[in-house]
Coordinates of C-alpha atoms and ligand atoms in Angstrom, one line a residue:
X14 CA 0.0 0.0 0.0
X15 CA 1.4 3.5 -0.7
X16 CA 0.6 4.7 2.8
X17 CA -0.2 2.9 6.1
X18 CA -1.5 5.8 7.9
X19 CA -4.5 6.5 6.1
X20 CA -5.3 3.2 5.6
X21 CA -5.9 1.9 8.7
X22 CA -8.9 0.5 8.5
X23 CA -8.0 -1.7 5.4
X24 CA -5.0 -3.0 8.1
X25 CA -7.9 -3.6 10.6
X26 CA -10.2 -5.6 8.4
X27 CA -7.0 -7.7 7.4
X28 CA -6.3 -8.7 11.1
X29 CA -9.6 -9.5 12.2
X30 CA -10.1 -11.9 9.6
X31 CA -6.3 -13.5 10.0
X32 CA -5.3 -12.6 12.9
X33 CA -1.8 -13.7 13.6
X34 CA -1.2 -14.2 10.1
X35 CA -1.0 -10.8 9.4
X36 CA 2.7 -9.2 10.1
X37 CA 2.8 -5.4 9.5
X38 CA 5.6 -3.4 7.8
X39 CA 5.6 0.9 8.0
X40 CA 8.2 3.4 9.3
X41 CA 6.5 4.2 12.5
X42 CA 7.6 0.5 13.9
X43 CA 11.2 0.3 16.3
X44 CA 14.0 -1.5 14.5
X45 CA 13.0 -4.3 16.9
X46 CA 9.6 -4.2 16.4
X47 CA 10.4 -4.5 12.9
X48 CA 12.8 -7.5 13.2
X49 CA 9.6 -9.1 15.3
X50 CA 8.0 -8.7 12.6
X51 CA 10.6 -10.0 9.7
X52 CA 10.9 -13.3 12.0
X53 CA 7.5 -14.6 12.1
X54 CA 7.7 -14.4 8.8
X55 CA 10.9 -16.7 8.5
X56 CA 9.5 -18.7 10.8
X57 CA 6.3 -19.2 9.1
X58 CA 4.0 -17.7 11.6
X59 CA 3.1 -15.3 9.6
X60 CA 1.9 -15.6 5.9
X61 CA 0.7 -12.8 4.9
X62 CA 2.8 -9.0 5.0
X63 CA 0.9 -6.2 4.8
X64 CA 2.8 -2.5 4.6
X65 CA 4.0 -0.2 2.2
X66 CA 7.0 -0.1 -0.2
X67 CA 9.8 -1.9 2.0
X68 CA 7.2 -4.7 2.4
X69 CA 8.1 -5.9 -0.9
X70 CA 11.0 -7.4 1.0
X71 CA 9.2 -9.7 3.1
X72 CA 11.6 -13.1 4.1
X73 CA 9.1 -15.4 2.7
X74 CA 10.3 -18.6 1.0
X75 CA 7.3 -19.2 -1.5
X76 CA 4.6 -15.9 -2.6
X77 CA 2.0 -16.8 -4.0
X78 CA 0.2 -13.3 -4.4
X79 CA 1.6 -9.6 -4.2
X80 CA -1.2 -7.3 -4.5
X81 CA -0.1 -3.6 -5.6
X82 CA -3.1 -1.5 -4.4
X83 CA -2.9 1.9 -5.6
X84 CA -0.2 1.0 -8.0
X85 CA -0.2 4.7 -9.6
X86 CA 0.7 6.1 -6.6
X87 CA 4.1 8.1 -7.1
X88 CA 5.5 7.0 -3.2
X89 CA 6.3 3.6 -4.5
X90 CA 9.2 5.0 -5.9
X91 CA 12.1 5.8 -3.1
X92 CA 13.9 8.6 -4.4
X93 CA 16.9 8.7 -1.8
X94 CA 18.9 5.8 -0.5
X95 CA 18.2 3.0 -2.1
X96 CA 16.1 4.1 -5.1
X97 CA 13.8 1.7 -6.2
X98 CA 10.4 1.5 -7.2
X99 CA 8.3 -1.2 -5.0
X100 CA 5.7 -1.4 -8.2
X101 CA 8.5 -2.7 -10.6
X102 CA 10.1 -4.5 -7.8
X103 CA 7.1 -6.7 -7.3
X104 CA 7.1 -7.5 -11.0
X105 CA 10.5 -8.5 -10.5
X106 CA 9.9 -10.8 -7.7
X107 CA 6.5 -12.1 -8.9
X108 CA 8.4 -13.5 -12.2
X109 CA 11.4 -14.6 -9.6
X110 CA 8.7 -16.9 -7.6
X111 CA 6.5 -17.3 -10.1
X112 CA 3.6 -15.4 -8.5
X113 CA 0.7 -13.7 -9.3
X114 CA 1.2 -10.0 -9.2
X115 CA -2.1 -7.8 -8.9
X116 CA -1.9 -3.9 -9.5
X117 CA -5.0 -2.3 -8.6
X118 CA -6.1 1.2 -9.8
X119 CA -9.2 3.1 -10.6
X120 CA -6.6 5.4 -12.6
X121 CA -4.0 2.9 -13.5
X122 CA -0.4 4.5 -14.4
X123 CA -0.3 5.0 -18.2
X124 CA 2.6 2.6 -18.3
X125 CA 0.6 0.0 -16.4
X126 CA -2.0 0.6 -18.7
X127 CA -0.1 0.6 -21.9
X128 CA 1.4 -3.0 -20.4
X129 CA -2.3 -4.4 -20.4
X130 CA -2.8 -2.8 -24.0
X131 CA -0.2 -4.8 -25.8
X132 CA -0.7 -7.7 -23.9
X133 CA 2.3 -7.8 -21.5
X134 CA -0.2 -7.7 -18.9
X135 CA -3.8 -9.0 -18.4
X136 CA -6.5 -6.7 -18.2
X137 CA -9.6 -7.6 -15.5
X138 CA -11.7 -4.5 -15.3
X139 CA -14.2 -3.7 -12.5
X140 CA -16.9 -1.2 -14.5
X141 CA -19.1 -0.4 -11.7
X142 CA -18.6 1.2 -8.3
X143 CA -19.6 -1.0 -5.0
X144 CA -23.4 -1.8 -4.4
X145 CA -23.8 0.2 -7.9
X146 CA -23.9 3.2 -6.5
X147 CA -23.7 6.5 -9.3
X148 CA -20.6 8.0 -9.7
X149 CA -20.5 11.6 -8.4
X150 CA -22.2 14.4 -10.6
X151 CA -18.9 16.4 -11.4
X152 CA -19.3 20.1 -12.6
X153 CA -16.5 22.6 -13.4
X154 CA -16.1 26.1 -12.1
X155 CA -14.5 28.6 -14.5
X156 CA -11.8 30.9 -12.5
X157 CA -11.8 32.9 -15.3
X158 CA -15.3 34.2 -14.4
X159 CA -14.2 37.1 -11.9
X160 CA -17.5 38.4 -11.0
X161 CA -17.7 34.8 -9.5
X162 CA -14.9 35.2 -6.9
X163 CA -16.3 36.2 -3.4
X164 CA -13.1 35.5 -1.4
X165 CA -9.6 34.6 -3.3
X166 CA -10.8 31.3 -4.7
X167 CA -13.9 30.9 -2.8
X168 CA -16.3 31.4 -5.7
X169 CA -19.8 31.9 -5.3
X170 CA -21.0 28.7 -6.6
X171 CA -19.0 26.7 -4.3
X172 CA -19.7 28.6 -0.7
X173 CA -23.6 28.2 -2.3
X174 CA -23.0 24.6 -2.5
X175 CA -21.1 24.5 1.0
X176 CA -23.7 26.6 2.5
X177 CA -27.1 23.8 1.4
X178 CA -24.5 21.0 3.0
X179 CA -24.0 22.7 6.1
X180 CA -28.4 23.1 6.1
X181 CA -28.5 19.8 5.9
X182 CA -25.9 19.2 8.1
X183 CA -23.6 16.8 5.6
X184 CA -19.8 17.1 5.5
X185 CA -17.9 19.1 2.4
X186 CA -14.1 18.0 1.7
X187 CA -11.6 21.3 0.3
X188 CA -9.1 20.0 -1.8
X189 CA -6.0 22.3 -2.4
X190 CA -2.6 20.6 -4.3
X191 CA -0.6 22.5 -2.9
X192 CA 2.7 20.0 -2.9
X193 CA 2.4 20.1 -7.2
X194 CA 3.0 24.1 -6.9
X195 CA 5.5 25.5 -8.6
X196 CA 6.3 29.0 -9.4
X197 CA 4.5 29.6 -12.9
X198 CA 3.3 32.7 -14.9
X199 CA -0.6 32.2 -15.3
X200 CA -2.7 34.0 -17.6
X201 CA -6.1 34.6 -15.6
X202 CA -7.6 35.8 -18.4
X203 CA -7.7 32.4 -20.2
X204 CA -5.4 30.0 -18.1
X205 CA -2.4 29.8 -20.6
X206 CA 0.5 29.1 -19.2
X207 CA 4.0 29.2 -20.8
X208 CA 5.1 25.5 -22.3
X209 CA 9.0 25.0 -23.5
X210 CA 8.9 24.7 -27.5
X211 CA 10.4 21.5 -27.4
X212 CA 9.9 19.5 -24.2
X213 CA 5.6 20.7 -23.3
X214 CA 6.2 20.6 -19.9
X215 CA 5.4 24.1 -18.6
X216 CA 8.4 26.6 -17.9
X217 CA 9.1 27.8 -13.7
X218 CA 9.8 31.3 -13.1
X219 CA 13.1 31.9 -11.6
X220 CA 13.1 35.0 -9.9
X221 CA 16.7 35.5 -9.6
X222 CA 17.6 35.3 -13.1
X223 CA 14.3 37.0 -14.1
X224 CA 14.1 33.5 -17.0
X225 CA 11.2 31.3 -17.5
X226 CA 13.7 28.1 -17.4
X227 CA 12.7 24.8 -18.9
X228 CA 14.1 21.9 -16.4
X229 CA 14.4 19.2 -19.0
X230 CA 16.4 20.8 -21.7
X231 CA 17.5 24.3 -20.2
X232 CA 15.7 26.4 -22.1
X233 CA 15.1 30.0 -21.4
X234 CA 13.0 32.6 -21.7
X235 CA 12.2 36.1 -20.9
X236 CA 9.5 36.1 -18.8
X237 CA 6.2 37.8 -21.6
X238 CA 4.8 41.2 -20.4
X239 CA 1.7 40.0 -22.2
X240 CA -0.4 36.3 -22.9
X241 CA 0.5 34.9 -26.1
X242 CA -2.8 33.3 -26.6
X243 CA -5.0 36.8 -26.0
X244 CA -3.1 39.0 -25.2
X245 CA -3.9 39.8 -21.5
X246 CA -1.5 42.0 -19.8
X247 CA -2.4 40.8 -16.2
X248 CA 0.0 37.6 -16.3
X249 CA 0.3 36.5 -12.5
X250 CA 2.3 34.2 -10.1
X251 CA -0.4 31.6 -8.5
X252 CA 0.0 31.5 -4.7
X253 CA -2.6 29.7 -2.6
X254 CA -2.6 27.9 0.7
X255 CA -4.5 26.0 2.8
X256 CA -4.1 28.0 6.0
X257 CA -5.2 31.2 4.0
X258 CA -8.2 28.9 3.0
X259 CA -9.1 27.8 6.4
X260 CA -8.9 31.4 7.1
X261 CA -11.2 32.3 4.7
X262 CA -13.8 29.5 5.3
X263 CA -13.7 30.1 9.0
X264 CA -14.8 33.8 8.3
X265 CA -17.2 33.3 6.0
X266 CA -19.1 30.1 8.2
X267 CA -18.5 31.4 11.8
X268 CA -20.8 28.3 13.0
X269 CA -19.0 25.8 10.9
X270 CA -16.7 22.8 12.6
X271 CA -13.8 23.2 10.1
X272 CA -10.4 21.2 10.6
X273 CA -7.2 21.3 7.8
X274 CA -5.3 18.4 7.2
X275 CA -1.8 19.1 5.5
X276 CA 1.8 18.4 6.3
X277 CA 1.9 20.8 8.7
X278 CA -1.2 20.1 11.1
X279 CA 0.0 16.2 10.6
X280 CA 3.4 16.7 12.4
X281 CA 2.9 14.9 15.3
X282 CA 2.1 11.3 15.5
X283 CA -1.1 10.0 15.2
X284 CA -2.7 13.2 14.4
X285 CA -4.0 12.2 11.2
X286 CA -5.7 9.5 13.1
X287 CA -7.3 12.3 15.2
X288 CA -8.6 14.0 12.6
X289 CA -10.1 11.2 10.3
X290 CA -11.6 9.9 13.7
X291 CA -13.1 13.6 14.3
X292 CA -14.2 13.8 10.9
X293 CA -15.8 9.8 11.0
X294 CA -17.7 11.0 13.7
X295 CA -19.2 14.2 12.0
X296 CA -17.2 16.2 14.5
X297 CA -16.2 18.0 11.7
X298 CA -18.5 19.8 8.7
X299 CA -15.5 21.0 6.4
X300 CA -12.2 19.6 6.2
X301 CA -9.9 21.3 3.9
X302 CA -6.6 19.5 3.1
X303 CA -3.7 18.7 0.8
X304 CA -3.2 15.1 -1.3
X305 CA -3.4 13.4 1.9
X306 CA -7.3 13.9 1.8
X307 CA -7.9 12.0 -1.6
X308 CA -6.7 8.5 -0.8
X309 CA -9.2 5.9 -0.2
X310 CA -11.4 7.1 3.0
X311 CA -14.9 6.4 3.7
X312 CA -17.1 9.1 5.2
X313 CA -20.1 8.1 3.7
X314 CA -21.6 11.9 4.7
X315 CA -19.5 13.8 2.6
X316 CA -21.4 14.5 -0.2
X317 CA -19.9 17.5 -1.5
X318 CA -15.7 17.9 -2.3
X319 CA -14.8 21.4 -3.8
X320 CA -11.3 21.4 -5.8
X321 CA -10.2 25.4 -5.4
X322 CA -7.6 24.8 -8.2
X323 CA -7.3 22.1 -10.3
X324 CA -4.5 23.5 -12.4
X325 CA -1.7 24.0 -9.2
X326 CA -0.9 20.5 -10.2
X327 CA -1.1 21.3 -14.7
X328 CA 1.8 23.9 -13.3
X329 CA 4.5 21.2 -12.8
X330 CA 7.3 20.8 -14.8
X331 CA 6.6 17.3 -15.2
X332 CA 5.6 15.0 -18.6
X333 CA 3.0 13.1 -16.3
X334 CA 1.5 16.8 -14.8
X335 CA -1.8 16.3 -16.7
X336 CA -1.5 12.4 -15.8
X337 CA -1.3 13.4 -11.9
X338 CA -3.8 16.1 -12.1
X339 CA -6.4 13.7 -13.7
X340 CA -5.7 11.0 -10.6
X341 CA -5.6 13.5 -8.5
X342 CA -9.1 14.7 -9.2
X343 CA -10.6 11.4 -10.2
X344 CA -9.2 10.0 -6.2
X345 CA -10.6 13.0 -4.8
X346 CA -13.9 13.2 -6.5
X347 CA -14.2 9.3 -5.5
X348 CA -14.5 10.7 -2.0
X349 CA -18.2 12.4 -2.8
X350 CA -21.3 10.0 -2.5
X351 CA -20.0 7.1 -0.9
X352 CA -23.3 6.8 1.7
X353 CA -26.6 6.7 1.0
X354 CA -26.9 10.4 -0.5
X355 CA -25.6 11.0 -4.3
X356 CA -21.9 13.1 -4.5
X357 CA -21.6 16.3 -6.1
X358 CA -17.7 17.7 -6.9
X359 CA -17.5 20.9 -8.1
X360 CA -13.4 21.2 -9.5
X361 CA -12.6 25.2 -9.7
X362 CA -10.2 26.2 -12.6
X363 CA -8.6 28.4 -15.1
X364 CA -8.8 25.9 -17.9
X365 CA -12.1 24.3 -18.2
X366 CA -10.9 22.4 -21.7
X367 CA -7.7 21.5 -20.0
X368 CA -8.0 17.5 -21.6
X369 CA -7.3 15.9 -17.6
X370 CA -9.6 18.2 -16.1
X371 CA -12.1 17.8 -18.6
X372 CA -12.1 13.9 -18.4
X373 CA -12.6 13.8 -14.6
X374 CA -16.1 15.6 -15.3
X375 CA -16.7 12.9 -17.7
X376 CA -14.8 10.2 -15.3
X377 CA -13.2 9.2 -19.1
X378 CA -9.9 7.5 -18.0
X379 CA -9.7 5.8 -21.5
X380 CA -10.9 8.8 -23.3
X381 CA -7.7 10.8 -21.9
X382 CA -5.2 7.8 -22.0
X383 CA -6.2 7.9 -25.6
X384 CA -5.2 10.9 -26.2
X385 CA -2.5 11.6 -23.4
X386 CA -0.8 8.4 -24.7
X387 CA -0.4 9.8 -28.7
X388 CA 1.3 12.6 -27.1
X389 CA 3.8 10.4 -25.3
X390 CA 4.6 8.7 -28.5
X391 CA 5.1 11.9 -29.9
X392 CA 7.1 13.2 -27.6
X393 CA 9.0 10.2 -26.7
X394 CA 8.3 9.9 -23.1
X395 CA 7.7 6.9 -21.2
X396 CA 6.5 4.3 -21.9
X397 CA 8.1 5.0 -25.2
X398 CA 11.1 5.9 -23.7
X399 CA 13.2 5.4 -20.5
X400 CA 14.9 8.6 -18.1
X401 CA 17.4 8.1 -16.0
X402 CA 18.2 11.7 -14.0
X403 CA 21.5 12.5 -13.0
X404 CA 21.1 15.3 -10.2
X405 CA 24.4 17.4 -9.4
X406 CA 24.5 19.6 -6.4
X407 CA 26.4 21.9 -4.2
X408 CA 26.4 25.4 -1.9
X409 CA 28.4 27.2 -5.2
X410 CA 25.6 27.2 -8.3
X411 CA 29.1 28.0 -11.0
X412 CA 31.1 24.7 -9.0
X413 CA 27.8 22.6 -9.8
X414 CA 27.1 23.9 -13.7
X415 CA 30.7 23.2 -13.9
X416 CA 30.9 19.8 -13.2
X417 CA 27.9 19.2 -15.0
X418 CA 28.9 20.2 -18.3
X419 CA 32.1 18.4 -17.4
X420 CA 31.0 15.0 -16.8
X421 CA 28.3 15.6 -20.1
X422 CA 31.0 16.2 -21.9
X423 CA 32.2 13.1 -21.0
X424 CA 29.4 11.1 -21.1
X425 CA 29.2 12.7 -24.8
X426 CA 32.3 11.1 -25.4
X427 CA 31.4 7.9 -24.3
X428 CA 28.5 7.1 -26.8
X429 CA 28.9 4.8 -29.1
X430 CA 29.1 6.7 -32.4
X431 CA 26.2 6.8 -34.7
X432 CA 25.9 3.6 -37.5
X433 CA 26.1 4.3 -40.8
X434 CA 22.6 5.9 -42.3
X435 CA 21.4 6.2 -38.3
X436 CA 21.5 9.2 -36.5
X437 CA 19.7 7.8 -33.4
X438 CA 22.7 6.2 -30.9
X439 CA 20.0 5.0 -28.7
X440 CA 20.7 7.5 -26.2
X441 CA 19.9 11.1 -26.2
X442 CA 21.2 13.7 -23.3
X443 CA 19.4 16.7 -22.2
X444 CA 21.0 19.7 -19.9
X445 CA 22.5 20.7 -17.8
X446 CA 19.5 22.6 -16.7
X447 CA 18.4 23.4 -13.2
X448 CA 16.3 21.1 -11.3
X449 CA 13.2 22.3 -10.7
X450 CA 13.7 23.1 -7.5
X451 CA 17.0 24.7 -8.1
X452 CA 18.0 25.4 -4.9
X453 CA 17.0 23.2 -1.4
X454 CA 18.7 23.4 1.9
X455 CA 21.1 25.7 0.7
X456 CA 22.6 23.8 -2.3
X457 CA 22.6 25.0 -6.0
X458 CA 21.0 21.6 -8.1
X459 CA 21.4 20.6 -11.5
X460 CA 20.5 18.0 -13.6
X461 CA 20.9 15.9 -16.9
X462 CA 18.7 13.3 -18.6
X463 CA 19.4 10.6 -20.3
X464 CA 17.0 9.6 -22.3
X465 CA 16.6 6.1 -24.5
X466 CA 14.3 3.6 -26.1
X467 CA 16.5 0.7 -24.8
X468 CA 17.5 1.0 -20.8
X469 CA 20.5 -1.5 -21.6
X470 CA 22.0 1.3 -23.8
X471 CA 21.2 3.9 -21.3
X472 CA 22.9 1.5 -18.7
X473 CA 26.1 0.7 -20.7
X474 CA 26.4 5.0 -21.2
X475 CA 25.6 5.5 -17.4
X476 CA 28.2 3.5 -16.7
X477 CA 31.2 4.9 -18.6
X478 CA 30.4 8.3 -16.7
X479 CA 30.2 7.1 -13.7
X480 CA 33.6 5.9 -13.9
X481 CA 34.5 8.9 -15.4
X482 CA 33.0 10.7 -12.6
X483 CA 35.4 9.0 -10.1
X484 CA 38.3 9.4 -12.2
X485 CA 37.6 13.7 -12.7
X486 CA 37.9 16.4 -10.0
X487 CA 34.5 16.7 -8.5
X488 CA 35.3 20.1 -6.4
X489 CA 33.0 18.8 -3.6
X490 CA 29.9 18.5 -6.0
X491 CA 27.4 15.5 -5.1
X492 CA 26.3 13.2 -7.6
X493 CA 23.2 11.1 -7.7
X494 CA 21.7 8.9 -9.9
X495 CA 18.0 8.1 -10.6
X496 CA 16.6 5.4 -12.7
X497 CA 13.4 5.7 -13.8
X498 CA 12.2 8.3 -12.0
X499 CA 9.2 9.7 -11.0
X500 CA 9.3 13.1 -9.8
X501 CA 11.4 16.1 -11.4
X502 CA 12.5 17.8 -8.2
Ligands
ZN882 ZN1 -4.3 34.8 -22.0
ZN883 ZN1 12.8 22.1 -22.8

């Protein structure tokens, strides 16, 4: 599972049925609870592990069945230590034991899905929700429509809709994405957005060199005093928050029982269990919160989930951005109309005709695969294509650009040289450019892709420069290496 925490009542039902069976695996047990844990197992007490990634590593001696639940969830991947991605690894060890591997998903990862497509994997679909209960009525909200903002994204059609659930005393969910933010120029006008020419993934604003900066190739751009696509002059930098909501929301429905669940009211331990408990219990009549509201809970009297802005997430400079932001709404609109009363999710944003947001009104996950999966083979991006992302970083940005161009320069050498009447050597490099977050904790980061049809290529180049890497003066600049990966940060 891609996070204990939340799913504790899935754990519960598991252990009630099998008991001692049942051996748990998450980061909130004690190396010796842990090692408890990892011996029933070897000793056969226990036959069935239940956690999240690191699970995958269970001691048993035959499995018969991994189930993947979820298995589009991006924190399957590891991205420090040991990088590995538990998805793939279960694939790997499924074949290894000859297992059955299940991924589950009601929005499976397009390479998942293209797997099932060309027969690598089987498909088994499941076309109805439980008890065949409707899917929520799903309407959109057009930013663009000023004279509709009350408060800063609090329009008037959703505080009308919050205001008939609070009459009838049923619970509303606010969902902000905040964690896909990234600085962006927006048109409000019409929601464009600047794209790099030839990457589409949208362009971040650095502030310091006054660039829109692409993060895959390096491209730059002066930042446009006006929208491309009409002209607007009033380009802005998004900024939104869920304290500032709760804020808001608290002013506006003084009566209201309103709780926020983010990163920073889930610091201390079990205080995401306090909160789903309060809000179980219809302690609470709007709960505004971050991604960590959207996976798989129950409260069967929510019947109305807002999304302020759908597009924070369209704003990452990421080739699966439209693939996230179409889970992402999809998960959270799941949450509407789970009890006895129908759902309604109302999904707030600049770009109505956006293709992800416009195939979670229509809940059309193979409409916009369809499409989203041409432009992949277009571009080249996975699943037509492997990345591996080689992230440089250190406290002095020219040391890091440096060593970057250095150690391209000899990866560059290191590729085999093109066949006659090819130009393609298998494996194409992009960058240096700078991550997109170019600076954290004080250190300057950098990056360069490799990017290939065939991952042995990729391998064979990766290794020459790492070698290369040990053998050149690295001036104190870290390396590291990601296969696959998931998130451009
Ligand atoms: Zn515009
Ligand atoms: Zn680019």
């Amino acid at each position: 599972m891609p996070e204990i925490a939340l799913t504790a009542q899935l754990v519960a039902r598991f252990q009630s049925r099998f008991g001692e069976a049942v051996a748990l695996f998450h980061s909130g047990l004690s190396p010796g609870e842990r090692y408890d844990e990892w011996r029933r197992i070897r000793e056969g007490k226990a036959q069935i592990a239940i956690g999240v990634r690191s699970a995958i590593f269970a001691p048993f001696e035959a499995v018969g069945v991994i189930i993947v639940d979820e298995e589009h969830d991006s924190s399957y991947k590891q991205d420090d230590g040991v990088r590995y991605h538990a998805r793939d690894t279960a694939l790997v060890r499924g074949k290894q034991s000859d297992a059955v591997v299940v991924l589950g998903s009601a929005t499976p990862s397009f390479e998942s899905f293209y797997n099932s497509e060309t027969g690598k994997y089987r498909l088994l679909a499941l076309p109805g929700r439980i008890d065949a209960r409707p899917l929520p009525a799903v309407a959109v909200v057009d930013l663009r429509k000023k004279e509709d903002w009350v408060r800063p994204f609090l329009t008037r059609s959703l505080l009308s809709a919050m205001e008939k659930r609070l009459e009838n005393q049923e619970q509303t969910l606010l969902f902000l994405n905040r964690r896909g933010f990234s600085p962006s120029l927006l048109c409000p006008d019409c929601g464009y957005l600047p794209h790099c020419i030839r990457c589409s993934v949208s362009l971040t604003f650095h502030k310091k060199l006054q660039k829109l900066v692409c993060h895959y190739c390096g491209f730059q751009l002066a930042p446009p005093t006006a929208c491309s696509q009409c002209q607007g002059v009033r380009l802005v930098h998004l900024g939104i928050g869920t304290e500032q909501v709760e804020e808001e929301i608290r002013q506006r429905f003084p009566a209201a029982r309103v709780a926020r669940m983010d990163r920073d009211t889930t610091q201390k331990k079990e205080s995401h269990h306090k909160i789903l408990t309060a809000m179980a219990q219809r302690e609470i009549d709007i709960l505004i919160g971050t991604q960590m509201i959207t996976k798989g809970h129950d409260f069967p009297d929510v019947t109305l989930v807002g999304v302020l802005c759908a597009d924070l997430s369209l704003h990452f400079p990421d080739f699966r951005s439209s693939e996230r932001t179409f889970q992402l709404l999809a998960q959270v609109a799941g949450r509407a109309g789970r009890g006895d009363r129908p759902g309604e999710v109302l999904i707030q944003t600049f770009q109505p005709n956006h293709e992800s947001i416009a195939a979670a009104t229509t809940h059309d996950y193979l409409g916009f695969y369809e499409q989203e999966i041409a432009f992949r083979k277009e571009m080249g991006y996975p699943p037509f294509c492997r990345f591996t992302l080689l992230l440089f970083s250190h406290s002095e940005e020219k040391r890091v650009v440096d060593r970057a161009a250095a150690l391209l320069k000899e990866i560059e050498k290191a590729l085999p040289p093109p066949k006659k009447g090819e130009t393609e050597r298998g494996v194409t490099l992009l960058g240096p450019a700078p991550a997109p977050l170019m600076r954290l904790r004080g250190e300057y980061r950098y990056q360069i892709l490799l990017k290939g049809k065939d991952q042995k290529k990729i391998a064979a180049v990766l290794k020459e420069g790492l070698n290369s890497w040990k053998r050149m003066e690295r001036k104190g600049v870290r390396l590291e290496v990601n296969v696959d990966p998931q998130n451009f940060v």
